[in-house]
Coordinates of C-alpha atoms in Angstrom, one line a residue:
X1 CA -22.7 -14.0 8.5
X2 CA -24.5 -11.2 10.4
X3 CA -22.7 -11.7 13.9
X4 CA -19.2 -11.4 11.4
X5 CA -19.9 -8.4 9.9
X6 CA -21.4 -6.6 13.2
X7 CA -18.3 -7.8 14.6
X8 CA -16.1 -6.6 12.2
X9 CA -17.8 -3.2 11.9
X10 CA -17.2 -2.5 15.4
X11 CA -13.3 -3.5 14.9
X12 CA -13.2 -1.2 12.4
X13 CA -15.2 1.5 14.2
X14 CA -13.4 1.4 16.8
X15 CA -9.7 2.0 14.8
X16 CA -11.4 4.3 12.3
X17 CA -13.8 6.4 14.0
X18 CA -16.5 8.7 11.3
X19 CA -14.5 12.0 11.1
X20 CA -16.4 14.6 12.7
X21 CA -15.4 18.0 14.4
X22 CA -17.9 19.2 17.0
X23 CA -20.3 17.0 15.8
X24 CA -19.7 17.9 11.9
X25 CA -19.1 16.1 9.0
X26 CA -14.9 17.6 8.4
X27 CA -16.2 19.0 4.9
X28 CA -18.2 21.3 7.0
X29 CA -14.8 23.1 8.5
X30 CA -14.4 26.3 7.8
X31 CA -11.1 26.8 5.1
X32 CA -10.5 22.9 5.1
X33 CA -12.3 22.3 1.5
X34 CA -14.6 24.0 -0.7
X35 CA -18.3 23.5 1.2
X36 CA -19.8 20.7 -0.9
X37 CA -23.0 23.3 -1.6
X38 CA -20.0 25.7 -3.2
X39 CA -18.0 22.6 -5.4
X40 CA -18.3 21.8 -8.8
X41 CA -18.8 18.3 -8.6
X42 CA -22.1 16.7 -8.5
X43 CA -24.8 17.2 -5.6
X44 CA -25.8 14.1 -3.9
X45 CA -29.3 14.3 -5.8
X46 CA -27.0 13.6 -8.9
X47 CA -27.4 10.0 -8.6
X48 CA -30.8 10.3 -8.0
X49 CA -31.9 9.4 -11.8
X50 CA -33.7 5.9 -12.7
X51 CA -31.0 3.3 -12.7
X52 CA -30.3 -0.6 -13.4
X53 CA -30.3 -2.9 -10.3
X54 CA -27.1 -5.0 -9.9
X55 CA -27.5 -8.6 -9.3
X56 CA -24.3 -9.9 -10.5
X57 CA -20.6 -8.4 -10.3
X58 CA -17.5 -9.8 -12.1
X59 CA -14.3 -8.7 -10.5
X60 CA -11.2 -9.3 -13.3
X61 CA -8.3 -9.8 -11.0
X62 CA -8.4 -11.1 -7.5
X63 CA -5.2 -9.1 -6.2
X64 CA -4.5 -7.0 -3.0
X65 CA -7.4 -4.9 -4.3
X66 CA -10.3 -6.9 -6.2
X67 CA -10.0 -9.7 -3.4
X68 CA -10.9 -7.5 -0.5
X69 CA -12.6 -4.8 -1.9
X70 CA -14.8 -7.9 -3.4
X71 CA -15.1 -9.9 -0.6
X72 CA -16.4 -6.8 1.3
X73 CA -19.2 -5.7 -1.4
X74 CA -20.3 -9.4 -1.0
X75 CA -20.8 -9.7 2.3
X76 CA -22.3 -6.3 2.7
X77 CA -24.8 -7.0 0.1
X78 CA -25.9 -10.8 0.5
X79 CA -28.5 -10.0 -2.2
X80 CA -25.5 -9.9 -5.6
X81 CA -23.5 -12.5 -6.6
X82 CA -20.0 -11.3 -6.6
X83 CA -17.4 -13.7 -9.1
X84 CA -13.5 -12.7 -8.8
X85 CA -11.9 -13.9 -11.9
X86 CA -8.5 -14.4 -12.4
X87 CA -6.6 -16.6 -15.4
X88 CA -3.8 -17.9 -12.5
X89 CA -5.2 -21.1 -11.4
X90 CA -3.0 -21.0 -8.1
X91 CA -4.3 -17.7 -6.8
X92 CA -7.8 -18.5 -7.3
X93 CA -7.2 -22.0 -5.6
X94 CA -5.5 -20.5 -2.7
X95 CA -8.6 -18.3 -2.3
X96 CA -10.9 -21.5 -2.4
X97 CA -8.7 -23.0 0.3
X98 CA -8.4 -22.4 4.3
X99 CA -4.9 -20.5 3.3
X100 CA -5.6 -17.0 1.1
X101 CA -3.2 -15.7 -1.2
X102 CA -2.6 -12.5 1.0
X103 CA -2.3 -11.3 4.6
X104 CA -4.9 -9.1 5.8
X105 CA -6.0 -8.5 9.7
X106 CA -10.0 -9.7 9.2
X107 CA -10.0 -10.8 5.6
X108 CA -10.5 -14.3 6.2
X109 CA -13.7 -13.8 8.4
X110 CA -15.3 -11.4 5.8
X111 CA -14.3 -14.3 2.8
X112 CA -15.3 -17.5 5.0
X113 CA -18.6 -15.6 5.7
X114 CA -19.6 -15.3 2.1
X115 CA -17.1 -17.8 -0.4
X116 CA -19.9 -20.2 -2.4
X117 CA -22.7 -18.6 -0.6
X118 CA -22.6 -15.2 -2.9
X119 CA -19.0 -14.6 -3.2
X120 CA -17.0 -17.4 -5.9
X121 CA -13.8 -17.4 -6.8
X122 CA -13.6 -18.6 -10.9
X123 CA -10.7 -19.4 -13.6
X124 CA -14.2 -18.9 -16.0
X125 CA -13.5 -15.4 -17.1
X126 CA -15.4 -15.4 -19.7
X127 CA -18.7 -16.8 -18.2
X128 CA -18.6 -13.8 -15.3
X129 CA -18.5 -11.6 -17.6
X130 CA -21.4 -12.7 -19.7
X131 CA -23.7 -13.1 -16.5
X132 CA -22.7 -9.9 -15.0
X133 CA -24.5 -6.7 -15.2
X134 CA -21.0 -4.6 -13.6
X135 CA -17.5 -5.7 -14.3
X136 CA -14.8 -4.4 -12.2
X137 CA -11.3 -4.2 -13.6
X138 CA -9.0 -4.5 -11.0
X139 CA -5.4 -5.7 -12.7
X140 CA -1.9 -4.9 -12.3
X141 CA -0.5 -1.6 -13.9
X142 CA 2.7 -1.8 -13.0
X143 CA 5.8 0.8 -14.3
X144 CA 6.8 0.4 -17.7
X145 CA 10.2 -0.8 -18.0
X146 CA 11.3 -0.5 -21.8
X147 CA 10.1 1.7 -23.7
X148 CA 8.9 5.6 -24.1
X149 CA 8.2 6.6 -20.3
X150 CA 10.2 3.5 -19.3
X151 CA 10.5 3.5 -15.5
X152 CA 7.2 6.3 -15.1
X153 CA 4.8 5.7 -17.2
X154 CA 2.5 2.9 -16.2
X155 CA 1.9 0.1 -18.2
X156 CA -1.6 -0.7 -19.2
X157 CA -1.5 -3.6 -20.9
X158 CA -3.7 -5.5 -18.7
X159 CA -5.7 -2.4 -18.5
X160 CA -5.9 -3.5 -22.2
X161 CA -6.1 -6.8 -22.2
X162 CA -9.3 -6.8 -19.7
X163 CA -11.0 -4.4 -21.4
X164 CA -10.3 -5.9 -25.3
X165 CA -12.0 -9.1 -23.4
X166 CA -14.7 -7.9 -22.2
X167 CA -15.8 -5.7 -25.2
X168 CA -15.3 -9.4 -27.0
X169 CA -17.4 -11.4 -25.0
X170 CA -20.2 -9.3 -23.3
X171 CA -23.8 -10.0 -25.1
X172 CA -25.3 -7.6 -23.3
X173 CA -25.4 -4.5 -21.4
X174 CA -22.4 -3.5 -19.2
X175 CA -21.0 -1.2 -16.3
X176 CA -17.4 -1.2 -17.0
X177 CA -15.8 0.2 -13.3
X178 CA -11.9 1.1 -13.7
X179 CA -10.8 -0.1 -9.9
X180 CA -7.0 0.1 -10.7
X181 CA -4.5 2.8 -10.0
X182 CA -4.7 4.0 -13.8
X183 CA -3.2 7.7 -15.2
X184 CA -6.0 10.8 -16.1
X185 CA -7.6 10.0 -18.9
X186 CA -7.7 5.8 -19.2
X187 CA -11.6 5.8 -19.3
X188 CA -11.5 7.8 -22.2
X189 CA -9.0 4.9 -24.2
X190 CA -10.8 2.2 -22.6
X191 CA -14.5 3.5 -23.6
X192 CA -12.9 3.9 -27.1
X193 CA -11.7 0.4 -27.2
X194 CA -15.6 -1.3 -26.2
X195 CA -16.8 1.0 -28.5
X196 CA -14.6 -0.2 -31.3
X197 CA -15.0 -3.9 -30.6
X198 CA -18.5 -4.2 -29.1
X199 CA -20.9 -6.3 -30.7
X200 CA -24.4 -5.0 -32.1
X201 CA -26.5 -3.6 -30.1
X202 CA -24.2 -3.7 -27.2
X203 CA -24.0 -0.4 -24.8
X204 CA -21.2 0.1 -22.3
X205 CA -20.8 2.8 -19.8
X206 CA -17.2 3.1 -17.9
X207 CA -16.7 4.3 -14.2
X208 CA -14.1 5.4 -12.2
X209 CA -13.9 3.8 -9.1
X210 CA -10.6 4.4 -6.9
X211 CA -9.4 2.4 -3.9
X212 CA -7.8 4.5 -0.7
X213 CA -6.7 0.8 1.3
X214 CA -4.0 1.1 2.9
X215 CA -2.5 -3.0 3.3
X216 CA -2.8 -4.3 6.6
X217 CA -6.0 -2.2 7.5
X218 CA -7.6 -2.7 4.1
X219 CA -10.4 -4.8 6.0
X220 CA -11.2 -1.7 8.4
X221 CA -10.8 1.2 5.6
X222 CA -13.2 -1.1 3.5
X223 CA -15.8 -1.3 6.1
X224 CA -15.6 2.4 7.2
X225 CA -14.1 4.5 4.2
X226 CA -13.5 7.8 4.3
X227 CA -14.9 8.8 1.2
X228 CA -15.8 6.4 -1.8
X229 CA -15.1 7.8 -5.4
X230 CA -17.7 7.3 -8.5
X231 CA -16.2 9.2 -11.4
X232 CA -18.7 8.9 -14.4
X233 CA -19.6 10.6 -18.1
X234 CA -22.1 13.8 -16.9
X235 CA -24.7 12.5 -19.3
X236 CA -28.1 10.4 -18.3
X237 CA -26.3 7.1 -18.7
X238 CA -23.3 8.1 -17.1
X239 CA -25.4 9.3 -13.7
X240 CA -27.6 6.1 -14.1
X241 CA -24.5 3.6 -14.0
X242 CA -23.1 5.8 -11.1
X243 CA -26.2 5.6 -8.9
X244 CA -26.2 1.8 -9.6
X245 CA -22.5 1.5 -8.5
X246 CA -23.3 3.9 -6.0
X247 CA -26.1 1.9 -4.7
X248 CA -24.2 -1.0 -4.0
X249 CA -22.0 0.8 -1.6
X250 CA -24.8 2.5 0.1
X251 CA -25.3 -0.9 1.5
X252 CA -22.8 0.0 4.6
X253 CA -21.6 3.6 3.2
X254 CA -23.8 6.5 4.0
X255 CA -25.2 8.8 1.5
X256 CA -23.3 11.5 1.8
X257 CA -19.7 9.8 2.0
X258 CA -20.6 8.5 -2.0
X259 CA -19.1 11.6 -3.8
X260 CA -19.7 11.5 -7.6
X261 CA -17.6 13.3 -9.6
X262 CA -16.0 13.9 -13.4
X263 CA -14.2 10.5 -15.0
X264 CA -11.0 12.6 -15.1
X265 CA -11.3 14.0 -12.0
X266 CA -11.7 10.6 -10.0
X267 CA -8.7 9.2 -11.7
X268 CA -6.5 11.9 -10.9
X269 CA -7.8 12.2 -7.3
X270 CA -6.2 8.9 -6.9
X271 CA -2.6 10.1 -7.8
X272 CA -3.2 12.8 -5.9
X273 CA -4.3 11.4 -2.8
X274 CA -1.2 9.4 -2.3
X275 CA 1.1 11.6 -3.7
X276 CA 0.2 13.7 -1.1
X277 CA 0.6 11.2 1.5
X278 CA 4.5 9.9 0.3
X279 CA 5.0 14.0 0.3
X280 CA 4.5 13.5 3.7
X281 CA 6.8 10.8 4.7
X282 CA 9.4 12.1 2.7
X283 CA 9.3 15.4 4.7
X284 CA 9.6 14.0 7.8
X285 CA 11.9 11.8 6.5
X286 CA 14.2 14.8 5.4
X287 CA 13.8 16.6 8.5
X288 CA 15.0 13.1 10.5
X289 CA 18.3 13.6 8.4
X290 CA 18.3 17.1 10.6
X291 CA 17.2 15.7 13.7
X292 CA 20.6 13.3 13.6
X293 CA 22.7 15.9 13.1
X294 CA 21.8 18.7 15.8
X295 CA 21.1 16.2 18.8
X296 CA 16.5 16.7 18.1
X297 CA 14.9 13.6 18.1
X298 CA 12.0 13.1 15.2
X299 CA 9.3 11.6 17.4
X300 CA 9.2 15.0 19.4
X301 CA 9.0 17.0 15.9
X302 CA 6.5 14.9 14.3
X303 CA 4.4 15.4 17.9
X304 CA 4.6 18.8 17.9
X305 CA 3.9 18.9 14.4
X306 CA 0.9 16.4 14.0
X307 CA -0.7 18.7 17.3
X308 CA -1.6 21.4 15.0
X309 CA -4.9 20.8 13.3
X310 CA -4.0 22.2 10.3
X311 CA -1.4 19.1 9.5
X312 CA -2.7 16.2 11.9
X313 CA -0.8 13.2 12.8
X314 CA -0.8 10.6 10.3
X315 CA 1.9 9.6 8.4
X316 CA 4.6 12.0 10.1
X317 CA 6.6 8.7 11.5
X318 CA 10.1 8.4 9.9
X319 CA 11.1 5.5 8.9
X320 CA 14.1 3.8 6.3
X321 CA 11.7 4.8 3.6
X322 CA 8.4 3.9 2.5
X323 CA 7.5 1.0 0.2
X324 CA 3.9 -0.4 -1.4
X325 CA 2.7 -1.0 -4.7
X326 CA 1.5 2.1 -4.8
X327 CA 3.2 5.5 -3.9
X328 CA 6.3 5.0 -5.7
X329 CA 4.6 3.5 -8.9
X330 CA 1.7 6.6 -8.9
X331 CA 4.4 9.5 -8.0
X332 CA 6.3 8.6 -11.2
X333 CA 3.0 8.4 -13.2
X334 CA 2.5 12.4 -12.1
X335 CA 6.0 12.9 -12.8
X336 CA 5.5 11.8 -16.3
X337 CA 1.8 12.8 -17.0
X338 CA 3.6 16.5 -15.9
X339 CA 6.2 16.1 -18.3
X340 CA 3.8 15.1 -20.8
X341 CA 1.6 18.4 -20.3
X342 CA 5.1 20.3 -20.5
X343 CA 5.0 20.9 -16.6
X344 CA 9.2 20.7 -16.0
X345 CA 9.1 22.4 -12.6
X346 CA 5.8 20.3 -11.7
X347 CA 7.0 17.4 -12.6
X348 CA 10.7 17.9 -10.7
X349 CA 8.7 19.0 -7.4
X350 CA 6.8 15.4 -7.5
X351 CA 9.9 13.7 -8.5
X352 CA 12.0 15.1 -5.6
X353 CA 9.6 13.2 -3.1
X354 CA 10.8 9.6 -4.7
X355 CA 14.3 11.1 -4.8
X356 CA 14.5 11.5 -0.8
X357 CA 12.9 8.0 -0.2
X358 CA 16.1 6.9 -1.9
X359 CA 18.2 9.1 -0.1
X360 CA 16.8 7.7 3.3
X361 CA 17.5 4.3 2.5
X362 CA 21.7 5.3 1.5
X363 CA 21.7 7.2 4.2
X364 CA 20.4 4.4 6.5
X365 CA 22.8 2.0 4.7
X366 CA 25.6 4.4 5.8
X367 CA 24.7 4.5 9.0
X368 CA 25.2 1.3 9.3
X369 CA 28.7 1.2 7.2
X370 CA 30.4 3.9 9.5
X371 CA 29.1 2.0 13.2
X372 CA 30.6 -1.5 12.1
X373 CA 34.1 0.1 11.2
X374 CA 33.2 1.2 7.8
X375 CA 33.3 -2.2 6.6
X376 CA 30.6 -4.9 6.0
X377 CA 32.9 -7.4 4.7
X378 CA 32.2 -10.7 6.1
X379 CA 29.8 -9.6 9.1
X380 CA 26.4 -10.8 9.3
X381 CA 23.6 -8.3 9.2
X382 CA 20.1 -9.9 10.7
X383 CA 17.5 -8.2 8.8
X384 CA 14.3 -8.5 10.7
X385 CA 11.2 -7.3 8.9
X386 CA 10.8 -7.8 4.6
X387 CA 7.6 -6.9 4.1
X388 CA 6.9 -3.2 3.4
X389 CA 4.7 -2.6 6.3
X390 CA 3.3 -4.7 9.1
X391 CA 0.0 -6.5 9.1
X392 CA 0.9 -7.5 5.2
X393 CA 2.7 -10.0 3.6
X394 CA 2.9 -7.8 0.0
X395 CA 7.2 -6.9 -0.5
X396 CA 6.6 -4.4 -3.5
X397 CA 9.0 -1.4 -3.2
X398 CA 9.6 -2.8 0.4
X399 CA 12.9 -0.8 1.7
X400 CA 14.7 -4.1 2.6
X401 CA 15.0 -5.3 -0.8
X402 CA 17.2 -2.1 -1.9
X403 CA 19.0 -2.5 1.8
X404 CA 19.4 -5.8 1.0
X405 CA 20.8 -5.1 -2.3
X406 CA 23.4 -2.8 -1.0
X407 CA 24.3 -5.2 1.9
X408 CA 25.2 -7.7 -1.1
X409 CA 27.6 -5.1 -2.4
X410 CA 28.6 -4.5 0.8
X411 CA 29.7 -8.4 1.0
X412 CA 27.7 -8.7 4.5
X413 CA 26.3 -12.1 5.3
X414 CA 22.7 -11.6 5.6
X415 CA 20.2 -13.5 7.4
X416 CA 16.7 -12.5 7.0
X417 CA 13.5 -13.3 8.9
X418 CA 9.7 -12.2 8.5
X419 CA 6.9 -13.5 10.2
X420 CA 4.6 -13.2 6.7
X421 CA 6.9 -13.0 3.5
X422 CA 7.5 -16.7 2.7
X423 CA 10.8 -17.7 2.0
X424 CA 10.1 -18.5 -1.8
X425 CA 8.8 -14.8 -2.3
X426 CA 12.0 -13.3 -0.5
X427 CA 14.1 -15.1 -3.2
X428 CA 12.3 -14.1 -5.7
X429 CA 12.5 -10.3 -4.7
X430 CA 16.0 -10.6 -4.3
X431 CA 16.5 -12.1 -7.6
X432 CA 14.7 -10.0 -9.3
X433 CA 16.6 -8.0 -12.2
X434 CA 18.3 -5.0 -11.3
X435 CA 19.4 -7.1 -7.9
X436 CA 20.8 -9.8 -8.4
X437 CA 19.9 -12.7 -11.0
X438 CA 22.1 -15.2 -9.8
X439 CA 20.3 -17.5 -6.8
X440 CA 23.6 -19.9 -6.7
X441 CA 25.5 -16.7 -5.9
X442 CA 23.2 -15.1 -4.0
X443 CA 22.9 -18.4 -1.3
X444 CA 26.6 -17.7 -0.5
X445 CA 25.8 -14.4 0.9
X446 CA 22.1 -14.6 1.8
X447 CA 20.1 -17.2 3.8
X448 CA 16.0 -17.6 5.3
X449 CA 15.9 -17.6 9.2
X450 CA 12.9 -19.3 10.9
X451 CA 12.8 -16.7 13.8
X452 CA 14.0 -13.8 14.8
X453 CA 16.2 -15.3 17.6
X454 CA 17.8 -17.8 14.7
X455 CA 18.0 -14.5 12.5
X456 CA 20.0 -12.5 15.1
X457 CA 22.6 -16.0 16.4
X458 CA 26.3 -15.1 15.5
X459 CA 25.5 -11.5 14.1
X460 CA 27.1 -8.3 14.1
X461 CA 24.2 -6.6 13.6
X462 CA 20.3 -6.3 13.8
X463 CA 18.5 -4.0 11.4
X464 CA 15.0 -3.2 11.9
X465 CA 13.0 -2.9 8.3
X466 CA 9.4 -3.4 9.6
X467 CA 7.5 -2.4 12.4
X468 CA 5.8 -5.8 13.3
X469 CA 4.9 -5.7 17.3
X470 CA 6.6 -9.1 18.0
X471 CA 10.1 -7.0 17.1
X472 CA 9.5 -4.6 19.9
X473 CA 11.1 -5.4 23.6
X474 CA 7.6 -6.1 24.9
X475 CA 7.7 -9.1 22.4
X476 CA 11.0 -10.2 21.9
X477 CA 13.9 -11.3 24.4
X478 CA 16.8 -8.7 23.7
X479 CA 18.6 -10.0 26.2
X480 CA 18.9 -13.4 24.8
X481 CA 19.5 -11.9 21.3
X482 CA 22.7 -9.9 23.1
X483 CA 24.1 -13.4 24.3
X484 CA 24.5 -14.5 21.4
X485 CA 25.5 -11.7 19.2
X486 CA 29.2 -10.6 17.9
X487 CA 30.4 -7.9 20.4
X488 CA 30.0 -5.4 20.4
X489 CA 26.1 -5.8 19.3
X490 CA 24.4 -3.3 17.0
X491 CA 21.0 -2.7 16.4
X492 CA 19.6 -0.1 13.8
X493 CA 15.9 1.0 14.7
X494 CA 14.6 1.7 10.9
X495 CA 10.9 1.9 12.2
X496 CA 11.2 3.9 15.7
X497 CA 9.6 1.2 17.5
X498 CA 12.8 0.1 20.2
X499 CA 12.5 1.3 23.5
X500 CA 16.6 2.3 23.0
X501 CA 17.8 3.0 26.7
X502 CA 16.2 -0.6 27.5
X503 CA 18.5 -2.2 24.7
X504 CA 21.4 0.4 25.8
X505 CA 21.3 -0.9 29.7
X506 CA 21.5 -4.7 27.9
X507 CA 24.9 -4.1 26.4
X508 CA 23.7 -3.0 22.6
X509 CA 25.1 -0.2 21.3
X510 CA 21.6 1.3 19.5
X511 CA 21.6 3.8 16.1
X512 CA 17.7 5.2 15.6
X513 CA 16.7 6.3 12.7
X514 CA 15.9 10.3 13.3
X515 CA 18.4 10.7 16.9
X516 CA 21.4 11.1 17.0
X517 CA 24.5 9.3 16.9
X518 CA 25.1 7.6 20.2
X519 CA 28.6 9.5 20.0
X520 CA 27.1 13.4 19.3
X521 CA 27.8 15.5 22.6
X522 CA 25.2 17.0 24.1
X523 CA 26.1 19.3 27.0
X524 CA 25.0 17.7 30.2
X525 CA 22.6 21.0 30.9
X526 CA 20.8 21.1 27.6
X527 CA 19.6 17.8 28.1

């Protein structure tokens, strides 16, 4: 198990490097944060009260985030027994067998390391939670869709559920950890609902403890975080269950990257954090709508831009439009947590960002309208890429499903391919209500390639949805694609990652998402 985990903390070391600035932790920049010495949160010495070793966790739900996050604690910790519940029989089996229920670079190493050694996989809720002395609850919360707040507020009725469980059959002492994406101020309902239900005797304390993974480097980002988030009650048993949560991270985290913190605050630094970072890709996004139309091209913005310290690099590459389980789902919870504090103007600001996601995947739709004669009738469209992102087989809010969705209206003939996304869970996105909930009718127009080259045989056009590496000329024979393509060929680049003059000298006539049309005129000596 050792020679795994050295291995995999060098892979991640050497992706994620410790942020440091002239050989500073970044909180010590001048004007980037408040100095930790001048914040209101708790000093490290906060969790340095008499606490409760953990021997035993219970995970309730073994999802993109219990699994890993899990999985990691276990093997980083070989001295606590780590059970992931879950009531779906299938999942759990498919994390007992050599095939896991998700994609994620390293996650098999870091599970085969640990599964029956300290690290089990159990359909036995209810004995986990009566051996453990920390519970995680890590379920879904996704959007509400009927309802008051339908299609914002989040639904927490597995929140709930987990919590009206364990409240029923814990016999002892517990350390309730909220793990999922949950609005400000869940703790609060959830420490009212163990209260109400516990039995004699029994104490609980409640933790926030927000993920930052980011699918397909969840492995890495686990292994090296930037930061990991204890949110407790600022009493004596709320800083004694945070230093034993906090003790089991300081088994790989250092000291200092363990930030405790308010309940409330926690949660909402969640929301926050990726608020911020769909802000961010909807900017550049918006700017790439500028880019087409006056001849810049968005690569050279988002370079000049990510050179200045001040905004950095990451997540300034447009694209058709982010996706996830997560940025879409926790913008509209601060959209409706602003309306609910009577925050109109706040609450329009965050929804603006969701707003010109949309608008990027019409417009790229469009795009692709006006090159094939303005009409889609008939044509076959290869769309390569479903998943959301590479390195990830997870399809939630995945911009090909609402392409795909227009392409149907469109009457195109799709083909799709996607070296992750099983076939069975590409129909069942497609089917889903709000699409289309007819698969008979659907098969007409729609059909599962095994390849990209199969994918792309007889088409009109090839759309790009996902950056995976074996779409990218170094990887995949254009050429042969452009034999046996319609003419003339089309590709759309939805993920900037075609060399285009390469695919231009081939025959293809190449639309990028953020350049310009291959038809705007450019005088010759601006060029």
């Amino acid at each position: 198990m050792e020679d795994v985990v050295q291995k995999l903390e060098t892979h991640a070391e050497s992706i994620f490097p410790l942020p440091t600035i002239n050989g500073l932790a970044i909180d010590n920049r001048v004007g980037a944060v408040t100095p930790a010495a001048l914040r209101l949160s708790r000093p490290l010495g906060a969790i340095d009260v008499p606490h409760k070793k953990v021997e035993k966790i219970c995970c309730i739900g073994a999802g993109y985030v219990g699994g890993p996050t899990c999985a990691v604690i276990a093997c980083k910790n070989p001295q606590i027994q780590v059970t992931i519940v879950d009531l779906n029989t299938d999942r759990i089996a498919a994390w007992n067998s050599d095939k896991l229920p998700i994609y994620e670079p390293g996650l098999d190493d870091v599970v085969r390391a640990c599964r029956n050694t300290n690290l089990f996989f159990s359909t036995d809720v209810d004995k986990a939670i009566v051996e453990a002395d920390l519970i995680f609850v890590s379920v879904n919360t996704p959007t509400k869709t009927k309802g008051v707040g339908a299609g914002y507020a989040a639904d927490l009725g597995y929140v709930e559920s987990a919590t009206r469980h364990i409240a029923k059959v814990a016999q002892g002492d517990k350390i309730v950890v909220e793990k999922s994406t949950v609005p400000c101020r869940t703790a609060q309902s959830m420490r009212f609902i163990l209260d109400a239900n516990a039995r004699p005797g029994v104490h609980f304390d409640i933790l926030s403890n927000p993920e930052f993974l980011a699918e397909g480097t969840a492995i890495p980002d686990l292994m090296n975080p930037d930061r990991v988030l204890i949110g407790s009650l600022n009493t004596d048993a709320g800083r004694s269950a945070a230093a034993s949560l906090a003790d089991i991270y300081a088994g790989w985290v250092r000291r200092e990257q363990i930030i405790t913190m308010n309940l409330w605050s926690s949660e909402l630094s969640k929301l926050a954090a990726n608020a911020l970072l769909a802000q961010r890709i909807s900017s550049i996004n918006a700017l790439s709508a500028i880019c087409e139309a006056t001849g810049a091209d968005v690569d050279e913005v988002s370079y000049a831009c990510g050179l200045d310290t001040r905004i950095g690099p990451k997540f300034l590459k447009a694209s058709v439009g982010f996706g996830g389980s997560c940025f879409q789902k926790d913008i509209l919870n601060l959209v409706y947590l602003s309306e609910s504090l009577h925050l109109p103007e706040v609450a329009a600001y965050w929804r603006q960002v969701v707003e010109m996601n949309e608008y990027q995947k019409k417009r790229f739709l469009n795009r692709i309208i006006s090159c094939l004669f303005n009409t889609l009738t008939g044509k076959k469209v290869a769309i390569l890429g479903f998943a959301f992102k590479k390195d990830t087989g997870d399809t939630r809010e995945s911009p090909a499903i609402t392409l795909c969705k227009y392409l149907r209206h469109e009457r195109a003939n799709v083909s799709i391919y996607d070296p992750q996304v099983s076939k069975s869970q590409i129909w069942l996105d497609l089917t889903e209500p709000g699409i289309s909930d007819d698969r008979a009718e659907l098969e007409k127009q729609f059909s599962m390639a095994e390849d990209a080259y199969s994918a792309c045989e007889g088409a009109d056009a090839v759309v790009i949805c996902t950056e995976w590496d074996e779409f990218r000329n170094s990887h995949l024979n254009y050429q042969k694609i452009y034999e046996k393509m319609n003419k003339p060929a089309f590709v759309f680049d939805g993920r900037l990652i075609l060399d285009q003059r390469e695919l231009e000298a081939i025959g293809f006539h190449v639309e990028t998402i953020g350049r310009p049309r291959s038809n705007f005129q450019t005088p010759k000596d601006w060029e």
